[in-house]
GROMACS .gro file of C-alpha atoms in nm:
model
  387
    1UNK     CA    1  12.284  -3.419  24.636
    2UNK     CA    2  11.992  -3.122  24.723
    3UNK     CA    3  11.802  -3.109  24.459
    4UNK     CA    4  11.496  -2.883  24.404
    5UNK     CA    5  11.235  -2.894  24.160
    6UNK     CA    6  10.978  -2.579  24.040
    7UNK     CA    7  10.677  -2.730  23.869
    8UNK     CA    8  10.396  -2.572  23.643
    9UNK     CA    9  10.589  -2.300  23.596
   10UNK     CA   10  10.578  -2.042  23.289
   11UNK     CA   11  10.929  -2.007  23.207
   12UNK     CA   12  11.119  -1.703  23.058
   13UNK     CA   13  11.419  -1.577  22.910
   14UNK     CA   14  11.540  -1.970  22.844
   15UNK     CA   15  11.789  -2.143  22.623
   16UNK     CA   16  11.673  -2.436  22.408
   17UNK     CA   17  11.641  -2.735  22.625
   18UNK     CA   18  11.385  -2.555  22.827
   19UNK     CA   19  11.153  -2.449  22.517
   20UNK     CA   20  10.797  -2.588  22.592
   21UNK     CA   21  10.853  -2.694  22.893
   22UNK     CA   22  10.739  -2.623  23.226
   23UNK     CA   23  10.970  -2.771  23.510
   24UNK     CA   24  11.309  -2.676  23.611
   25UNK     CA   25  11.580  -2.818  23.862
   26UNK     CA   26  11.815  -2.699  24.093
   27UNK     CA   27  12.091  -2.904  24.214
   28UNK     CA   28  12.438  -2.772  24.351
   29UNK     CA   29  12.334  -2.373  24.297
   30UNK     CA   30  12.327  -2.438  23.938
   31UNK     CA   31  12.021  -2.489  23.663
   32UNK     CA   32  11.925  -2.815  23.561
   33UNK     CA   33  11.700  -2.968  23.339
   34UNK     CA   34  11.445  -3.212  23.470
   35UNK     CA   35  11.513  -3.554  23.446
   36UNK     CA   36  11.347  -3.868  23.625
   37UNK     CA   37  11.657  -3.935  23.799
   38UNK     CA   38  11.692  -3.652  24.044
   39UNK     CA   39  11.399  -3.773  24.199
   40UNK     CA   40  11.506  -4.132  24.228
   41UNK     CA   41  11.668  -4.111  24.622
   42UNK     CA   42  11.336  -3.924  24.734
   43UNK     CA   43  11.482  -3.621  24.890
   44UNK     CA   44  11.401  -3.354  24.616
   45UNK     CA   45  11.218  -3.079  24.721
   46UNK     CA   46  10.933  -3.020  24.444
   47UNK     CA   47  10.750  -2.695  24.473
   48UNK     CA   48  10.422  -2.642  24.246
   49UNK     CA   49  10.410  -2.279  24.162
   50UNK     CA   50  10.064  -2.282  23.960
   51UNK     CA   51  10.149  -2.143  23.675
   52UNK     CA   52  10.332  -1.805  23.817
   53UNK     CA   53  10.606  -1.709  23.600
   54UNK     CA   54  10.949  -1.796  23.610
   55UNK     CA   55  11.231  -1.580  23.497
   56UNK     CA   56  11.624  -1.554  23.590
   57UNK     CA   57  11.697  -1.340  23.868
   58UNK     CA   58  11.716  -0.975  23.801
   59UNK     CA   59  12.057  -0.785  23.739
   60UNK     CA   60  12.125  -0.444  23.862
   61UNK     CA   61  12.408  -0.201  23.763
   62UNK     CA   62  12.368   0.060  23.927
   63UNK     CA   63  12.250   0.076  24.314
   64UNK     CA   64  12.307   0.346  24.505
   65UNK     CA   65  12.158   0.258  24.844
   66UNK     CA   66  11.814   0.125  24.900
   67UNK     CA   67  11.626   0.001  25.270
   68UNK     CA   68  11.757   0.278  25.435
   69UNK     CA   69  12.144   0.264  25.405
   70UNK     CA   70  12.376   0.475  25.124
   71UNK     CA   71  12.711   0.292  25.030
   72UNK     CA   72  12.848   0.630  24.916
   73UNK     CA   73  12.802   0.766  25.255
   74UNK     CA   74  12.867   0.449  25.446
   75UNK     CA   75  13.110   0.210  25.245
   76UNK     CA   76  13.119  -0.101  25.435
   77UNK     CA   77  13.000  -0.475  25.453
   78UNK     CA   78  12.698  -0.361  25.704
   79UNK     CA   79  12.577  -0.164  25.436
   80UNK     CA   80  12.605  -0.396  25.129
   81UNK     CA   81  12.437  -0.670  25.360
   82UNK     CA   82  12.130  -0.469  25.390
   83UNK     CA   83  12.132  -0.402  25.022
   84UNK     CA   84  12.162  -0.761  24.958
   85UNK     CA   85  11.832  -0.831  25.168
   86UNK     CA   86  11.630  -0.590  25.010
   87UNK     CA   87  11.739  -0.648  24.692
   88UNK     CA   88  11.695  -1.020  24.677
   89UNK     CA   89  11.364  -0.979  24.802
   90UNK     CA   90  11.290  -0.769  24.510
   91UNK     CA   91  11.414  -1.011  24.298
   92UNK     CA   92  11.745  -0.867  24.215
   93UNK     CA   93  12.009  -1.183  24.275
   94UNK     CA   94  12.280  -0.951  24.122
   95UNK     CA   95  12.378  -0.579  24.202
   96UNK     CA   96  12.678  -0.317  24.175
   97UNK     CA   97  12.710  -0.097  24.395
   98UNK     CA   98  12.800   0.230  24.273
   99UNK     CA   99  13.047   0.524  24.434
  100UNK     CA  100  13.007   0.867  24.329
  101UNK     CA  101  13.308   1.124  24.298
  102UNK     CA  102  13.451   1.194  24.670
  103UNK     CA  103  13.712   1.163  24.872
  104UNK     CA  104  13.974   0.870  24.782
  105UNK     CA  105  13.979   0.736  25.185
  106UNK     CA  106  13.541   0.640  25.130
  107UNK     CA  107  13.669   0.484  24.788
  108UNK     CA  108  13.947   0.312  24.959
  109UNK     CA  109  13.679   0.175  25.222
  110UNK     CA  110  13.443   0.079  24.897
  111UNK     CA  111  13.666  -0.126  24.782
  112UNK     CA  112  13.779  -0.330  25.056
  113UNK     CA  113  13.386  -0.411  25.154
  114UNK     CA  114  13.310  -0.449  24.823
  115UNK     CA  115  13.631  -0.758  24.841
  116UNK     CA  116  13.500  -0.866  25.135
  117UNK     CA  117  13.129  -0.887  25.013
  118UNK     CA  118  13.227  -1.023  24.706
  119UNK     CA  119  13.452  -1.364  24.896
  120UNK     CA  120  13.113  -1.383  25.127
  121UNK     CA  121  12.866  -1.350  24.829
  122UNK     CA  122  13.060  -1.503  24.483
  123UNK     CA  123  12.734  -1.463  24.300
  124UNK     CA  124  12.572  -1.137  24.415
  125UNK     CA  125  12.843  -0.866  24.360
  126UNK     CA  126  13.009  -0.847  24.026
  127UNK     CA  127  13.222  -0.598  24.195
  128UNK     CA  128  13.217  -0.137  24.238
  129UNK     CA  129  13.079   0.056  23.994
  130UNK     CA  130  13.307   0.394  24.046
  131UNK     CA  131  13.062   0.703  23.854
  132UNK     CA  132  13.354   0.915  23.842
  133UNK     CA  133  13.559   1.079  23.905
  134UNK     CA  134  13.662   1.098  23.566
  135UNK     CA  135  13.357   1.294  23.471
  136UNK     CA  136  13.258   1.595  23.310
  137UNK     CA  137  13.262   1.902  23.502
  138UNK     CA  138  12.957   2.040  23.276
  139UNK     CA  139  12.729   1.726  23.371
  140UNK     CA  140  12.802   1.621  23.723
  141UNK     CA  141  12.410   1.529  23.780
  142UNK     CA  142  12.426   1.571  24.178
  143UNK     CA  143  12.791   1.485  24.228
  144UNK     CA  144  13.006   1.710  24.431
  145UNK     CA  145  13.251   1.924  24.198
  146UNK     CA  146  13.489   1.923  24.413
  147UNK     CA  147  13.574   1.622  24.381
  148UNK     CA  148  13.550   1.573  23.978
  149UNK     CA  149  13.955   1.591  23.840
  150UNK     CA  150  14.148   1.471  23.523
  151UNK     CA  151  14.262   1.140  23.483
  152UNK     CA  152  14.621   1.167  23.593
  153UNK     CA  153  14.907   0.811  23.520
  154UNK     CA  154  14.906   0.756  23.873
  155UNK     CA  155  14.512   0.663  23.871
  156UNK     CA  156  14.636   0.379  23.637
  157UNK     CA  157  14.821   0.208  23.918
  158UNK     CA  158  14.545   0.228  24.165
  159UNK     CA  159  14.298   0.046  23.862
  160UNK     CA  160  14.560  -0.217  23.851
  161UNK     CA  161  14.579  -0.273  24.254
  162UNK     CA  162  14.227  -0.290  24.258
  163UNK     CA  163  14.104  -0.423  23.955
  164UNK     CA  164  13.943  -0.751  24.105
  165UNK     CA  165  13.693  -0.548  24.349
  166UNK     CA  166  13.603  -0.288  24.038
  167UNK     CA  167  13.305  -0.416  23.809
  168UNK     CA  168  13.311  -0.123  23.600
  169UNK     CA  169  13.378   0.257  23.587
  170UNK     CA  170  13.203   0.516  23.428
  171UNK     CA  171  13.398   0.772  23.227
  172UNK     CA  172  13.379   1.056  23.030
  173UNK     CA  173  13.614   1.019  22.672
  174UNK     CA  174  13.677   1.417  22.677
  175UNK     CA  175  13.843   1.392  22.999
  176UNK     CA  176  14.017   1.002  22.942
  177UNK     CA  177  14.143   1.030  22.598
  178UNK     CA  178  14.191   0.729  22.370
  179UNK     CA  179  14.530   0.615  22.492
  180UNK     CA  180  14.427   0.623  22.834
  181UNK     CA  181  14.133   0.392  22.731
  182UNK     CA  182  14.296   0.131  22.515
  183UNK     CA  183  14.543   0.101  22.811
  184UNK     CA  184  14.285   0.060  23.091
  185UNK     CA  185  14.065  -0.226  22.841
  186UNK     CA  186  14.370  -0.397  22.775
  187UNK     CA  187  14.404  -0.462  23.147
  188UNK     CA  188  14.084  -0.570  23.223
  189UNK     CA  189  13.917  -0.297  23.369
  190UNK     CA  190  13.554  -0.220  23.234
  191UNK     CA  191  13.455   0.128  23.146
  192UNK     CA  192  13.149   0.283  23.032
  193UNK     CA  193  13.074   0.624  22.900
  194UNK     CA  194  12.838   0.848  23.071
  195UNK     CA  195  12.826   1.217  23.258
  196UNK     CA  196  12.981   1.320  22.919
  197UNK     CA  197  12.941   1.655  22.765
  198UNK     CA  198  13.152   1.457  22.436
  199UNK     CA  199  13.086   1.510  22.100
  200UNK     CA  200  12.953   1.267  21.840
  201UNK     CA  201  13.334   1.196  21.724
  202UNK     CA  202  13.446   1.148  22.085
  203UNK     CA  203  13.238   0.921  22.158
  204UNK     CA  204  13.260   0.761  21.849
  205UNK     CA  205  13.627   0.721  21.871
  206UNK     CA  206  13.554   0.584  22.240
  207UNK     CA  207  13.363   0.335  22.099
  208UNK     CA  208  13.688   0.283  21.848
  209UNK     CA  209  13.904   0.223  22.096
  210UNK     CA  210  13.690  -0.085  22.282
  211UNK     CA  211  13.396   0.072  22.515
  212UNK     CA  212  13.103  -0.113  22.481
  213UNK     CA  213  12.854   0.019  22.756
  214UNK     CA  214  12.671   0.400  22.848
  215UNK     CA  215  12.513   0.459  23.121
  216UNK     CA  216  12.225   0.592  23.160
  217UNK     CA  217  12.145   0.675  22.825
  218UNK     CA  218  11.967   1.015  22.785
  219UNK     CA  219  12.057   1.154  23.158
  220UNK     CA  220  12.359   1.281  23.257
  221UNK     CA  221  12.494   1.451  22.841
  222UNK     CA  222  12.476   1.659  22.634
  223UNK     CA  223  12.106   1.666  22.419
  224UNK     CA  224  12.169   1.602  22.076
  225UNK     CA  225  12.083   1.851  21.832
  226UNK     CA  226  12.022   1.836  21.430
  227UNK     CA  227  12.436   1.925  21.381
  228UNK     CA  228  12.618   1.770  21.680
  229UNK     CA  229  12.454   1.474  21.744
  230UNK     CA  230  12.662   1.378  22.066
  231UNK     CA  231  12.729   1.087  22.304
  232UNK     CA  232  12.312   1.013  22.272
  233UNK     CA  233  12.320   1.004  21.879
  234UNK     CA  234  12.668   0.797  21.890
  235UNK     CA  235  12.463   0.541  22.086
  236UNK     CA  236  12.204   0.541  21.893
  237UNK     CA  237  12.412   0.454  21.580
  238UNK     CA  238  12.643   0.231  21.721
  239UNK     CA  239  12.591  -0.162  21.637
  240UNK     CA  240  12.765  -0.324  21.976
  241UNK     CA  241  12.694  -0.048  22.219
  242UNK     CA  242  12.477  -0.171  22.527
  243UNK     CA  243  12.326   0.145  22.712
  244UNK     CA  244  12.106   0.143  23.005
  245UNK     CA  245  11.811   0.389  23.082
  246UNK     CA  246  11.676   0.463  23.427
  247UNK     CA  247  11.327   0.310  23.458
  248UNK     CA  248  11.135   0.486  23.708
  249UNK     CA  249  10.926   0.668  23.426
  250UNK     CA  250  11.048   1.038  23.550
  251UNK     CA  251  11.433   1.024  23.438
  252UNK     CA  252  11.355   0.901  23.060
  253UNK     CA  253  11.010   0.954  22.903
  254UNK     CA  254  10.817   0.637  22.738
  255UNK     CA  255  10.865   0.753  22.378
  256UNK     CA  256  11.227   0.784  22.412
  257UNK     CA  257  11.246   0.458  22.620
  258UNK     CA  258  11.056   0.281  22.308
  259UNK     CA  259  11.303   0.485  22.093
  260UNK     CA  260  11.641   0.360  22.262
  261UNK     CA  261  11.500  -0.026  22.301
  262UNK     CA  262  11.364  -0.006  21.892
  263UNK     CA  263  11.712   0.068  21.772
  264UNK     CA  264  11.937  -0.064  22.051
  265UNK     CA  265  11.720  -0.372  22.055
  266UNK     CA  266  11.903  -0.677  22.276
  267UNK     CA  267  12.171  -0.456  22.413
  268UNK     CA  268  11.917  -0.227  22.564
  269UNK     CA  269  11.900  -0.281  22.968
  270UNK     CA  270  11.818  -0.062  23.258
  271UNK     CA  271  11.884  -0.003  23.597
  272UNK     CA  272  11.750   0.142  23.914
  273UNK     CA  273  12.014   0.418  24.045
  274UNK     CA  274  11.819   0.308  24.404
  275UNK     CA  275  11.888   0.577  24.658
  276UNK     CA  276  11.894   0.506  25.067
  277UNK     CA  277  11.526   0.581  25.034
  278UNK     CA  278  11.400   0.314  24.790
  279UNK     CA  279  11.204   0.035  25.035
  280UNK     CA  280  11.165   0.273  25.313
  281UNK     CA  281  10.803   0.264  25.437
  282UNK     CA  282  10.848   0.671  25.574
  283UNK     CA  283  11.051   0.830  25.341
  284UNK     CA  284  11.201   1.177  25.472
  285UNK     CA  285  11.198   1.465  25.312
  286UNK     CA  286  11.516   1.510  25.235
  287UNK     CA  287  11.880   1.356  25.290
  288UNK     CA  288  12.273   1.409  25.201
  289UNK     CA  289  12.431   1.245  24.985
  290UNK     CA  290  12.821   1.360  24.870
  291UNK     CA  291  12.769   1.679  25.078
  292UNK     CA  292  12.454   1.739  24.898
  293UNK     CA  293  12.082   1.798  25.023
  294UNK     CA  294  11.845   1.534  24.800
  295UNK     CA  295  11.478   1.616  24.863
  296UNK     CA  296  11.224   1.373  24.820
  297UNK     CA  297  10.973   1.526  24.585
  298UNK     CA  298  10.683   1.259  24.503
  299UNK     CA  299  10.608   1.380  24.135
  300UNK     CA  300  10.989   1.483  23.972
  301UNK     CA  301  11.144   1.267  24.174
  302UNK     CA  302  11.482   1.290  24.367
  303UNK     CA  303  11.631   1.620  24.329
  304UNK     CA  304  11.878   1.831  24.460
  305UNK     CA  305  11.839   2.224  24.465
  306UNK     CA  306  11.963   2.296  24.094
  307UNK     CA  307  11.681   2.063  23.967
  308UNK     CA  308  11.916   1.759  23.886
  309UNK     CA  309  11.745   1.389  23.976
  310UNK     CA  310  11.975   1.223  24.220
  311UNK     CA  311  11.883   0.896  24.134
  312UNK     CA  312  11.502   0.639  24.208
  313UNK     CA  313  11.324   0.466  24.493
  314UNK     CA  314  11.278   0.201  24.260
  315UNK     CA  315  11.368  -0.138  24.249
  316UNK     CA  316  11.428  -0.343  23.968
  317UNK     CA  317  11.085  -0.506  23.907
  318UNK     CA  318  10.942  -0.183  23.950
  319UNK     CA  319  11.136  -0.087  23.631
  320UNK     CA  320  11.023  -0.456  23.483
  321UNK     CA  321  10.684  -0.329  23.559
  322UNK     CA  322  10.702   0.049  23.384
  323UNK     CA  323  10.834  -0.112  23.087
  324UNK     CA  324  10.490  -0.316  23.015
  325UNK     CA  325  10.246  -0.075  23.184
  326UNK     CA  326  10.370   0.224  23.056
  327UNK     CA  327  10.593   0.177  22.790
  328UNK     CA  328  10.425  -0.101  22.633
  329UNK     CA  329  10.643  -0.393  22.628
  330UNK     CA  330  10.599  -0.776  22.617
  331UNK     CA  331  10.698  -0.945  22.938
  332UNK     CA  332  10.989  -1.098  22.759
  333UNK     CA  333  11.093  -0.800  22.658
  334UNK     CA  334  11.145  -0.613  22.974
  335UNK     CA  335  11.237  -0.948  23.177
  336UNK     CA  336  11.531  -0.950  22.907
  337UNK     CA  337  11.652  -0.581  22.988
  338UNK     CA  338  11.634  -0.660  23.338
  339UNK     CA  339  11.821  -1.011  23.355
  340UNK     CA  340  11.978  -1.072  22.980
  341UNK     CA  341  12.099  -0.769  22.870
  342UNK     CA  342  12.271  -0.605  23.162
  343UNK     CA  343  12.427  -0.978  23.235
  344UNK     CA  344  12.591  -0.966  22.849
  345UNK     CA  345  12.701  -0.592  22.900
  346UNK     CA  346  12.910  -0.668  23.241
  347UNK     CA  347  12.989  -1.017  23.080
  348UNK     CA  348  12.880  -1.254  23.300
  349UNK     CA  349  12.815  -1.540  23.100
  350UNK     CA  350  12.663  -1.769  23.353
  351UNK     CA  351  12.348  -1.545  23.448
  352UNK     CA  352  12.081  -1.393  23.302
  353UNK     CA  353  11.883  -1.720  23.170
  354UNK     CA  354  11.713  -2.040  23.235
  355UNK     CA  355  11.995  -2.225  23.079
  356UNK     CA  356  12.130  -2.536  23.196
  357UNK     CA  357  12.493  -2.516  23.397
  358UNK     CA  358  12.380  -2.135  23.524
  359UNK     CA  359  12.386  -1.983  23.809
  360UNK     CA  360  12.047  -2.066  24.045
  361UNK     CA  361  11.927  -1.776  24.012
  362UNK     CA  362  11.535  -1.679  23.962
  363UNK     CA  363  11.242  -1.517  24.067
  364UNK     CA  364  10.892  -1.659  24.061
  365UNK     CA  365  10.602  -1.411  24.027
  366UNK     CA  366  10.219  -1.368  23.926
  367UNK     CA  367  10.005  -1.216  23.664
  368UNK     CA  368   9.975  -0.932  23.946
  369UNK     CA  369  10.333  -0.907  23.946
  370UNK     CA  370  10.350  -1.013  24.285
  371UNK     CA  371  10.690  -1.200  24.410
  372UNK     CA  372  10.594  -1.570  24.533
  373UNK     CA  373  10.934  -1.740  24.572
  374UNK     CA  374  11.302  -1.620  24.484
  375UNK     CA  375  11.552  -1.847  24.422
  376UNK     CA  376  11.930  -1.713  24.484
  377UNK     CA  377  12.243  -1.914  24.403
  378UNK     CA  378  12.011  -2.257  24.449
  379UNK     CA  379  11.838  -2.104  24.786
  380UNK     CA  380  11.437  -2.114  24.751
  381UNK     CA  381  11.280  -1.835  24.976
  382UNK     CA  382  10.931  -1.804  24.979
  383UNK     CA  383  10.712  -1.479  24.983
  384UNK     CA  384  10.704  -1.507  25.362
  385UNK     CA  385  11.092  -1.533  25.400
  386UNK     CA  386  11.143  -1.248  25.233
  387UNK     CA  387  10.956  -1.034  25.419
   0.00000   0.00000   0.00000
C-alpha cells in the first residue's frame, strides 16, 4: 500500500471532507483523506509543502502542439509523448489533442495514436478533439479550405468505428443539421459548436437538440449585432451551455472575458489552443501548419497572412495566471475554469477536485505562481523532475 501524504498545504477547488483542512493523501492513484492509519506501517511518504497551494491538476481541451512537436502535422505516439511531458510539467494532468480539417489518412493516423496513447496513459487523454471538418467555410480561422466539406451519412459510420479514441468534435449546426445531431448524441459521440457563421435560432435549436459545449467562445463566429444576435448571444443566454475562451489575453479581451465568466458563471472554462511553439526556448519565426505559413508575431500573436490567430504559446497556468492578473479573478475562480469546469463539460466525473475517490491528480504551486511539485495519477514529481 504506497501511500503519500502533502502537508501544510492550502487546498483548492475541494469537496466537503477537505473544508478547513490542510493535508491530503494519496494511496493507489486516487485522493484520500488523511487518516492516522495510513501512517501506521511507516512507509508513507509525507512531503511538507509550506503552505504553497494545492489545486487539482489542470484540464486542457484543446492542444494543438506545444515543446516543439504539432500532432496535426505529425499524428503519432512520439508526438503525444512529448506533449504529455511538457504538459504535465505545466501542470496540465489532462489534455485533448486536437486535429484540424485535412486529409482523412493524418486523421486515420490521429486516431490510432490517440488509442494507443490513451491504453498507455488511462488518465491523461480523454481522447481527439477533431475541429472540423464539419465547419463553416466563412470562419475557417487558419484551417485549410480545402479540406472543409458537408457532413455526408457515410461520416456517421466512421464516428461509430471510432468513437472510443474521439473525445469530442467541434461542429458547425448550419452545416450538421438537427437530425444529424440528435443521431450522433444519441451514440455517444460529443460535439461542440464552434467555427460557426449560425444564427441565433441555429444555434439555439443546436442547443435543442442536446449540445452542451462552444468552443472558443468569441473566436472563430460570427459577431453579434443588435438584430442577429448569433452563436455568441445564444451562448450567452443559454442556462447549460459550457463555452471555453482562449486565455492568452490577445484572442479575447479582459472585459469580454469578465463578460462571458459573469453570465456563464461555473460552466465557463478555457483552454490553451498550444501551438508546436508554446515551451520552445527559440521560437522561429514562422512555421506550417495544414499547408499554412503561421508567423510568430510577439504582440498579435500567431497569425497567418489573412490576419487570423492560429492558436497560443501558452500553457494552461499561463491562462490561470491572465485570469487573476489581468482579468481580475480570485484564485478559485480561475483554478475552477482551468480544472472544474472543463472536467464537467467533457464529463469526466472523477477529475477536476480534491475530492476523495478522484483521480491523483494535482499541482502544487506558490504565491509567485511558481510550480513546486505535480502530482499525476498518484506520481509526485518535484520542481527538479520536471525540468
Amino acid at each position: 500500500m504506497a501511500v503519500t501524504v502533502i502537508r501544510n498545504a492550502q487546498l483548492h477547488l475541494t469537496s466537503e471532507e477537505f473544508v478547513d483542512v490542510d493535508t491530503v493523501a494519496i494511496m493507489d492513484h486516487r485522493i484520500v483523506p488523511m487518516s492516522p492509519a495510513l501512517l501506521e506501517d511507516g512507509t508513507a511518504e509525507e512531503i511538507d509543502v509550506k503552505g504553497c497551494h494545492v489545486c487539482p491538476g489542470f484540464i486542457d481541451l484543446l492542444v494543438n502542439g506545444c515543446a516543439g512537436v504539432s500532432f496535426a502535422q505529425t499524428p503519432s505516439i512520439d508526438t503525444l509523448e512529448s506533449m504529455r511531458r511538457w504538459q504535465s510539467s505545466h501542470g496540465t494532468t489532462t489534455f485533448v489533442p486536437t486535429m484540424i480539417s485535412g486529409p482523412r489518412e493524418n486523421l486515420s493516423k490521429a486516431i490510432a495514436a490517440v488509442a494507443e496513447f490513451k491504453e498507455k496513459h488511462p488518465t491523461v487523454c480523454p481522447g481527439l478533439h477533431m475541429e472540423g471538418p464539419f465547419i463553416s467555410s466563412s470562419h475557417p480561422g487558419f484551417q485549410p479550405s480545402g479540406y472543409i466539406r458537408p457532413y455526408a451519412p457515410a461520416d456517421f459510420d466512421f464516428f461509430l468505428e471510432n468513437k472510443d479514441a474521439i473525445a469530442y468534435v467541434t461542429i458547425a449546426p448550419e452545416v450538421v443539421r438537427p437530425k444529424g445531431i440528435v443521431e450522433l448524441l444519441n451514440n455517444r459521440i460529443k460535439l461542440s459548436i464552434g467555427h460557426s457563421s449560425a444564427t441565433y435560432y441555429e444555434a439555439m435549436q443546436a442547443f435543442k437538440a442536446g449540445i452542451t459545449n462552444v468552443t472558443h467562445l468569441f473566436n472563430g463566429m460570427k459577431a453579434p449585432v443588435g438584430r442577429e444576435p448569433g452563436l455568441v448571444g445564444a451562448t450567452l443566454q443559454s442556462e447549460k451551455v459550457f463555452a471555453s475562451v482562449i486565455a492568452d489575453g490577445k484572442h479575447v479581451h479582459p472585459a469580454l472575458v469578465n463578460l462571458a465568466h459573469k453570465v456563464l458563471g461555473d460552466r465557463f472554462y478555457i483552454v490553451s489552443d498550444a501551438q508546436s511553439v508554446a515551451g520552445m526556448s527559440k521560437a522561429p519565426a514562422s512555421f506550417v501548419l495544414g499547408g499554412t505559413e503561421i508567423f510568430v508575431d510577439h504582440k498579435r500573436g500567431l497569425i497567418d497572412a489573412k490576419g487570423s490567430f492560429a492558436g497560443t504559446t501558452i500553457s494552461m497556468f499561463d491562462g490561470v495566471k491572465f485570469l487573476v492578473q489581468s482579468c481580475g479573478f480570485s484564485l478559485d475562480d480561475a483554478l475552477y475554469a482551468a480544472c472544474t469546469a472543463p472536467a464537467r463539460a467533457l464529463g469526466l466525473n472523477e477529475y477536476g477536485r480534491i475530492e476523495g475517490g478522484f483521480i491523483a491528480d494535482m499541482v502544487v504551486f506558490d504565491d509567485e505562481f511558481k510550480i513546486q511539485y505535480v502530482v499525476q495519477n498518484g506520481y509526485v514529481k518535484n520542481s527538479l523532475e520536471l525540468i
